Amino acid sequence: MTAPRQPAPARSGGRAARRALRSAPDFTMLPGLRSALPFCEIMEGAQIELIDSASMEILENVGVQFRDNIALADWTRAGAKVVGDRVYPDRGLVRELIATIPSGFTYHARDPKKNLALGGRNAVFVPMTGAPFLRDLDDRRRVPTLDDLAMFHKLSHMLPALHSSAHHIVEPCDHPVSHRHLRITYSSMKHSDKMFMGMTTSPRNAEDVMEMCAILFGEDYLESHAVTTGNINGNSPLVWDETMLGAMRAFCRRNQPVLCSPFVLGGANTPANVPAAVAQLNAEALSALAYTQVIRKGAPAIYGHYLSTVSMKSGAPMAGTPEISLMNFMIGQMARHYGVPWCTSNTLGGAKTFDAQAGYESATTLSAVLHAGANYIWHSAGWNEAGMHCSVAKFIVDAEQCAMGHRMASGPQWGDFAEALKAVPDVGPGGHYLGHPHTQAHFQSAFFMPEMFDNNSIEQWQAEGSVEITARALARARALLAQYEEPALDAATDEALRDYIARREREIPAVDELNQDH
């Protein structure tokens, strides 16, 4: 008896298969940006020396307040002049200390394939953080919850141009302030396997973050691997407070990177002059960078800042101004002068909705940041209303803008240059390339095709419902969330993290103030 005839196998190729492959969603994280752009360096060598000298004179003659007794004792032992709570480090000591900061290092993610180099020409895009409000999936401005934070962590995980899930993209206001850092850290770890940031809202909170990182990665692993980032904000002009310095020590002692970030409101807490503002900011950053090495020699540290200029009409902070771009160019030069990685803020906006103002402000800043050569490109998605809210729609479009910036800054693709040139004689004068085999093989990768921009005719746009970019972005966010798959976390590790959170929430009173004592 003969065997029944089997159907012929389906063809693996064909137009339908190729179309399905092209339309299949790809959430693969982009590699870290390796910039091929010439950096915009607007200062000559003598001007770099002028800023450096002015900053050193500020440190030596004006001094910096370190409002923390432990830091004052540390500085005294390091050989700095200390009078009351003011530290006057001399330029020789500052240069000696910052010389031990690594010029670059590697971030290690939960998924090793998502490890990232930082420093030199290597850069990463990190979402915004700290918003007390959000504009949600219905574009309503409201107070956020822990579920909203998880939503942003999921989107960060799925958007290819974002290299981090950050930490409190929005404040989870449905949880007590004293417990939030625990829930925020767990959400960052649980909903994405990219790198993340660690909360530094108090020294004790920073210690909790370090303990949770040790559970996730292993205590010994932290000693030689950067797994998170702490932000240490200064109080410009020329003040570092006890809360931030205690958090800095928690991170540096475990060999984890910190951003040393003066908070600049140009014209309000700095002189109303760009070079003078940069000289002050540089002095503030250098004092904090130097202190990281007093805490632990060789600890990774990043020259950070937040830049804004102030409206002399209202006193409100402004985004996207020419002076912010100029300061970014100058700070990039200063960081490279000292041989340290540097951080800046990216797609900032002051608009109240996701409108043309938000787009212009963000695009101006993104271009400047890329040409300035920043390494840790923070606040890269969602920021609007001067950071008061994170917009879901803007988060999606900003991430695509970062992908476009990544493509531009990576430089031209030369791999198929010879092959592409061969198409010229094939087509000849008056022909077109659309049907040429090279075009068919490379059209997807040859030119960036934004999904959030509509380039159709007005007739087609109207026929499809006249959908504006905010609605398109919100639809995209809903589609992404529907396809989200949680990256697997080892069950024993997950249980240990949950146990740690439960224990600490029993130990820390549930109050609406930062935990300082428990």
XYZ file of C-alpha atoms in Angstrom:
518
model
C 0.000 0.000 0.000
C 1.454 3.289 -0.981
C 1.726 6.132 1.523
C -0.783 8.963 1.113
C 0.471 11.817 -0.982
C 1.718 14.703 1.104
C 0.948 18.308 0.166
C 3.833 20.248 -1.332
C 5.647 22.372 1.240
C 4.699 26.037 1.229
C 7.139 28.344 -0.480
C 9.312 30.090 2.050
C 9.836 33.122 -0.166
C 7.492 35.116 -2.316
C 6.098 38.602 -2.189
C 3.684 37.924 0.700
C 6.426 36.473 2.873
C 8.686 39.436 2.187
C 5.854 41.840 2.947
C 5.105 40.065 6.234
C 8.763 40.204 7.196
C 8.912 43.927 6.456
C 5.775 44.673 8.467
C 6.705 42.537 11.485
C 7.458 44.743 14.505
C 11.095 44.915 15.533
C 11.777 46.019 19.100
C 15.502 45.266 19.022
C 17.407 47.939 20.936
C 19.709 50.037 18.794
C 23.383 49.690 19.673
C 24.872 52.479 21.705
C 25.526 55.523 19.560
C 29.088 55.707 18.265
C 29.138 59.245 16.928
C 30.819 59.895 13.599
C 30.001 63.608 13.647
C 32.699 66.249 14.023
C 31.947 67.860 17.373
C 30.908 71.506 17.387
C 33.762 73.157 19.286
C 33.133 76.880 19.463
C 35.954 77.734 21.883
C 39.577 78.095 20.912
C 42.268 76.647 23.146
C 42.850 79.984 24.885
C 39.132 80.271 25.692
C 39.088 76.769 27.205
C 41.999 77.828 29.394
C 40.145 81.021 30.299
C 37.074 79.077 31.488
C 39.276 76.593 33.348
C 41.218 79.369 35.076
C 38.044 81.254 36.009
C 36.525 78.068 37.475
C 39.652 77.336 39.499
C 39.657 80.894 40.845
C 36.036 80.440 41.934
C 36.972 77.235 43.758
C 40.059 78.722 45.403
C 38.718 82.167 46.307
C 34.920 81.910 46.583
C 34.701 78.259 47.588
C 31.830 75.797 47.488
C 29.470 75.028 50.343
C 29.389 71.342 51.295
C 26.530 71.270 53.807
C 27.516 67.909 55.204
C 29.852 67.189 58.111
C 31.114 63.910 56.652
C 32.080 65.617 53.396
C 33.815 68.449 55.270
C 35.868 65.919 57.242
C 36.673 64.034 54.023
C 37.871 67.219 52.330
C 40.014 68.128 55.336
C 41.721 64.733 55.225
C 42.225 65.151 51.457
C 44.170 68.368 52.088
C 41.631 71.002 51.046
C 41.191 74.293 52.862
C 37.920 74.133 54.811
C 36.410 77.125 56.634
C 33.066 76.428 58.289
C 30.975 74.638 55.691
C 32.876 76.123 52.767
C 35.546 74.162 50.912
C 38.312 75.905 48.942
C 40.044 73.145 46.958
C 43.122 74.389 45.120
C 43.544 73.685 41.440
C 46.377 71.227 41.971
C 44.239 69.067 44.252
C 41.246 69.265 41.898
C 43.320 68.220 38.896
C 44.932 65.386 40.846
C 41.549 64.051 41.930
C 39.662 64.262 38.631
C 42.587 62.584 36.845
C 41.529 59.277 38.433
C 37.979 59.379 37.002
C 37.663 56.777 34.209
C 37.359 58.378 30.781
C 34.879 55.668 29.854
C 33.264 52.490 31.139
C 30.651 49.884 30.230
C 27.120 49.738 31.591
C 25.959 46.192 32.299
C 22.275 45.467 31.779
C 20.141 42.570 32.979
C 20.369 41.299 29.392
C 24.104 41.200 28.566
C 23.309 41.824 24.896
C 22.210 45.295 26.012
C 25.472 46.268 27.695
C 26.627 49.697 26.546
C 29.907 51.589 26.370
C 29.946 55.187 27.619
C 32.587 57.863 27.100
C 34.616 59.262 24.243
C 32.392 58.977 21.169
C 30.034 56.457 22.818
C 26.627 57.767 23.852
C 23.268 56.505 25.143
C 19.704 57.864 25.115
C 17.846 57.846 28.465
C 14.171 58.854 29.000
C 13.062 61.811 31.084
C 12.540 61.453 34.821
C 10.854 63.229 37.699
C 7.498 64.356 36.265
C 4.786 64.969 38.903
C 2.091 64.771 36.194
C 1.553 62.919 32.926
C -0.458 63.326 29.767
C -1.871 59.836 29.473
C -3.095 57.567 26.673
C -6.129 59.831 26.287
C -3.906 62.947 26.397
C -5.371 63.962 29.751
C -3.104 65.779 32.209
C -3.372 64.082 35.596
C -1.491 62.771 38.603
C 0.422 59.541 37.832
C 0.272 56.157 39.562
C 2.629 53.194 39.842
C 0.783 51.596 36.910
C 1.557 54.685 34.824
C 5.226 54.376 35.734
C 5.158 50.700 34.707
C 3.600 51.743 31.385
C 6.519 54.079 30.674
C 9.033 51.405 31.681
C 7.355 49.003 29.253
C 7.463 51.573 26.463
C 11.137 52.245 27.244
C 11.796 48.538 26.955
C 10.147 48.337 23.520
C 11.351 51.548 21.871
C 14.622 50.713 20.087
C 16.341 54.105 20.454
C 15.961 54.224 24.247
C 18.869 52.518 25.969
C 17.522 52.682 29.528
C 14.317 52.440 31.524
C 15.593 55.286 33.766
C 13.791 55.368 37.150
C 10.872 57.636 38.161
C 9.843 58.776 34.700
C 6.701 59.879 36.517
C 6.099 59.998 40.259
C 3.919 57.082 41.474
C 1.727 59.326 43.610
C -0.522 56.480 44.782
C 2.303 55.267 47.057
C 3.729 56.964 50.156
C 6.747 59.151 49.440
C 8.837 57.183 51.930
C 8.252 53.903 50.017
C 8.320 55.119 46.418
C 12.018 54.522 45.784
C 11.545 50.799 46.406
C 8.612 50.457 44.001
C 10.298 52.649 41.389
C 13.495 50.580 41.460
C 11.591 47.301 41.226
C 9.538 48.586 38.288
C 12.724 49.617 36.444
C 14.221 46.178 37.022
C 11.083 44.133 36.379
C 9.589 45.666 33.250
C 12.780 46.065 31.228
C 16.103 44.284 30.908
C 17.897 47.439 29.754
C 20.077 49.456 32.094
C 18.319 51.759 34.571
C 18.872 54.638 36.982
C 18.894 54.471 40.771
C 17.005 56.783 43.122
C 19.117 59.235 45.145
C 16.331 61.053 46.981
C 18.027 60.396 50.328
C 21.172 58.604 51.491
C 19.097 55.773 52.945
C 17.075 55.456 49.762
C 20.298 55.249 47.774
C 21.481 52.444 50.067
C 18.235 50.582 49.380
C 18.861 50.905 45.644
C 22.369 49.503 46.082
C 21.002 46.561 48.071
C 18.422 45.815 45.370
C 21.139 46.010 42.705
C 23.196 43.545 44.745
C 20.211 41.161 44.816
C 19.726 41.503 41.052
C 23.364 41.270 39.966
C 25.336 39.973 42.960
C 27.276 41.925 45.586
C 30.712 41.171 44.151
C 29.525 42.018 40.635
C 28.892 45.641 41.631
C 32.536 46.048 42.614
C 33.695 45.813 39.016
C 30.600 46.444 36.887
C 28.524 49.615 36.437
C 24.856 48.543 36.587
C 22.988 51.763 37.405
C 23.397 55.549 37.598
C 22.701 57.968 40.432
C 21.987 61.626 39.846
C 23.469 64.111 42.307
C 21.914 67.550 41.914
C 23.695 70.669 43.056
C 21.997 73.772 44.422
C 23.430 76.485 42.241
C 25.125 78.744 42.981
C 27.931 76.747 44.590
C 26.114 74.490 47.082
C 26.039 70.707 47.577
C 23.705 69.522 50.317
C 23.717 66.703 52.838
C 21.036 64.634 51.091
C 22.806 64.560 47.729
C 26.280 64.044 49.206
C 25.102 61.124 51.327
C 23.511 59.530 48.255
C 26.730 60.134 46.297
C 28.716 58.250 48.940
C 26.302 55.314 48.789
C 26.866 54.948 45.040
C 30.590 55.714 44.927
C 31.439 53.310 47.734
C 29.829 50.536 45.680
C 31.705 51.723 42.560
C 28.529 52.813 40.770
C 28.474 55.887 38.494
C 26.989 59.210 39.523
C 26.030 62.273 37.512
C 27.443 65.403 39.162
C 24.769 67.865 38.073
C 24.663 71.592 38.826
C 21.151 72.914 38.243
C 21.459 75.972 36.024
C 18.754 78.598 35.595
C 20.787 81.009 33.525
C 20.408 84.568 34.760
C 18.757 83.503 38.039
C 21.354 81.313 39.772
C 24.235 82.082 37.400
C 25.556 85.331 35.920
C 23.542 86.620 32.956
C 26.352 85.827 30.540
C 26.971 82.502 28.784
C 30.756 82.159 29.342
C 30.485 83.313 32.969
C 27.587 80.919 33.595
C 29.679 78.070 32.174
C 32.634 79.074 34.375
C 30.448 78.841 37.494
C 28.804 75.597 36.394
C 32.222 74.148 35.605
C 33.485 75.021 39.084
C 30.442 73.374 40.666
C 30.787 70.227 38.569
C 34.533 69.955 39.207
C 34.045 70.227 42.981
C 31.570 67.320 42.943
C 33.598 65.237 40.490
C 36.651 65.705 42.681
C 34.718 64.651 45.782
C 33.712 61.352 44.136
C 37.421 60.518 44.070
C 37.863 61.531 47.688
C 35.186 58.950 48.467
C 36.676 56.234 46.260
C 39.599 56.679 43.909
C 38.768 55.431 40.422
C 34.993 55.418 40.943
C 33.127 56.195 37.687
C 31.641 59.675 37.563
C 29.981 61.778 34.863
C 30.135 65.552 34.392
C 26.425 66.401 34.552
C 24.180 69.442 34.555
C 20.668 70.655 33.901
C 20.605 73.692 31.607
C 17.855 76.240 31.304
C 17.697 79.969 30.752
C 15.217 82.142 32.597
C 12.657 84.431 31.036
C 13.335 87.920 32.321
C 9.623 88.645 31.782
C 8.195 85.916 34.030
C 11.096 84.139 35.724
C 10.005 80.872 34.084
C 12.644 78.438 32.778
C 12.937 78.293 28.984
C 13.919 75.381 26.726
C 15.382 75.287 23.216
C 17.055 78.702 23.414
C 20.287 79.502 21.530
C 22.180 80.014 24.778
C 21.390 76.481 25.947
C 22.908 75.150 22.728
C 25.992 77.335 23.177
C 26.428 76.147 26.762
C 26.151 72.523 25.630
C 28.883 73.076 23.046
C 31.128 74.714 25.654
C 30.510 72.144 28.384
C 31.277 69.355 25.939
C 34.643 70.963 25.275
C 35.357 71.369 28.983
C 34.477 67.738 29.753
C 36.767 66.538 26.967
C 39.470 68.900 28.279
C 39.312 67.073 31.623
C 38.940 63.640 30.035
C 35.636 62.708 31.702
C 32.293 61.515 30.240
C 29.514 64.066 30.298
C 25.743 64.200 30.508
C 23.193 66.648 29.213
C 19.430 66.969 28.791
C 17.896 66.250 25.432
C 14.366 66.793 24.065
C 13.256 69.462 26.532
C 10.076 71.458 26.018
C 8.176 74.128 27.882
C 4.903 73.775 25.988
C 1.748 72.755 27.837
C 0.646 70.332 25.133
C 2.408 68.364 22.429
C 2.293 71.226 19.950
C 4.630 72.939 17.493
C 6.439 74.743 20.326
C 7.273 71.403 21.953
C 8.541 70.062 18.642
C 10.732 73.063 17.842
C 12.228 73.234 21.344
C 13.000 69.516 21.391
C 14.457 69.373 17.880
C 16.722 72.362 18.554
C 18.097 70.769 21.692
C 18.490 67.296 20.160
C 20.553 68.689 17.295
C 22.775 70.696 19.631
C 23.293 67.762 21.999
C 24.371 65.438 19.189
C 26.767 67.985 17.721
C 28.136 68.791 21.185
C 29.186 65.147 21.616
C 27.296 64.347 24.835
C 27.663 60.831 26.252
C 24.779 60.331 28.692
C 21.868 61.922 26.824
C 19.211 62.199 29.511
C 15.580 63.405 29.329
C 15.425 62.020 25.795
C 11.704 61.207 25.730
C 8.503 62.708 27.095
C 9.646 65.969 28.709
C 7.208 68.884 28.413
C 5.897 71.806 30.471
C 9.424 72.371 31.854
C 9.431 68.820 33.206
C 6.122 69.119 35.022
C 4.574 66.373 32.911
C 5.629 63.431 30.796
C 3.528 63.124 27.657
C 2.864 59.628 26.299
C 2.503 61.029 22.789
C 5.713 63.043 23.021
C 7.495 60.044 24.569
C 6.768 58.022 21.423
C 7.728 60.757 18.959
C 10.832 61.792 20.933
C 12.043 58.195 20.872
C 11.660 58.135 17.090
C 13.513 61.446 16.885
C 16.326 59.856 18.883
C 16.380 56.979 16.398
C 16.699 59.518 13.593
C 19.448 61.314 15.502
C 21.190 57.973 16.036
C 21.110 57.356 12.282
C 22.430 60.822 11.447
C 25.187 60.844 14.063
C 26.332 57.353 13.064
C 27.371 58.788 9.695
C 26.896 57.562 6.113
C 26.620 53.839 5.399
C 29.521 52.817 3.168
C 29.069 49.053 3.204
C 27.195 48.822 -0.121
C 28.782 51.849 -1.820
C 30.418 49.892 -4.656
C 27.278 47.813 -5.212
C 25.110 50.941 -5.327
C 27.385 52.630 -7.842
C 26.973 49.675 -10.197
C 23.282 50.610 -10.454
C 24.121 53.914 -12.168
C 25.104 52.453 -15.568
C 22.297 49.897 -15.266
C 19.682 52.660 -15.025
C 21.366 55.250 -17.204
C 20.089 58.735 -18.107
C 16.361 59.343 -17.625
C 15.642 56.051 -15.852
C 14.576 55.312 -12.295
C 15.984 53.145 -9.535
C 12.785 51.935 -7.886
C 12.802 48.527 -9.552
C 16.551 47.995 -9.531
C 17.747 44.926 -7.554
C 19.986 47.095 -5.346
C 17.052 49.330 -4.408
C 14.838 46.314 -3.744
C 17.512 44.811 -1.504
C 18.365 47.974 0.423
C 15.380 50.330 0.405
C 14.460 49.535 4.014
C 17.878 50.442 5.345
C 18.967 53.120 2.859
C 16.746 55.914 4.195
C 15.060 56.350 7.562
C 11.282 56.083 7.220
C 9.590 57.739 10.222
C 6.410 56.051 11.386
C 5.115 59.076 13.287
C 5.405 61.577 10.425
C 2.716 61.657 7.734
C 4.176 62.365 4.297
C 1.149 61.336 2.230
C -0.842 63.696 0.026
C -3.493 65.781 1.740
C -6.175 63.790 -0.100
C -4.884 60.501 1.316
C -4.456 62.027 4.764
C -8.053 63.269 4.699
C -9.324 59.927 3.423
C -7.624 58.218 6.360
C -9.316 60.475 8.900
C -7.070 63.576 9.047
C -5.200 62.099 12.014
C -2.754 64.516 13.698
C 0.572 63.432 15.174
C -0.650 63.307 18.796
C -3.380 60.808 17.907
C -0.960 58.779 15.772
C 1.529 58.623 18.637
C -1.093 57.584 21.183
C -2.325 54.844 18.848
C 1.268 53.691 18.490
C 1.676 53.606 22.281
C -1.453 51.474 22.674
C -0.248 49.085 19.964
C 3.154 48.736 21.637
C 1.635 48.035 25.044
C -0.649 45.402 23.513
C 2.428 43.605 22.175
C 4.573 43.990 25.298
C 6.169 40.835 26.669
C 7.804 41.076 30.068
C 11.487 40.086 29.958
C 11.934 37.019 32.132
C 13.401 37.630 35.574
C 14.815 34.697 37.533
C 12.081 33.551 39.931
C 14.375 33.336 42.964
C 15.780 36.794 42.271
C 12.287 38.206 41.834
C 11.207 36.687 45.133
C 14.274 38.084 46.888
C 13.552 41.570 45.551
C 9.914 41.358 46.646
C 10.963 40.116 50.092
C 13.404 43.003 50.434
C 10.712 45.529 49.495
C 8.219 43.979 51.934
C 10.749 44.067 54.781
C 11.783 47.642 54.102
C 8.162 48.787 53.839
C 7.573 47.293 57.302
C 10.634 49.102 58.649
C 10.016 52.505 57.004
C 6.959 54.423 58.235
C 4.476 55.036 55.402
C 4.601 58.823 55.347
C 4.684 61.498 52.672
C 8.259 62.529 53.295
C 11.620 61.106 52.279
C 13.100 58.369 54.417
C 16.198 59.682 56.151
C 16.439 57.569 59.299
C 15.182 53.998 58.775
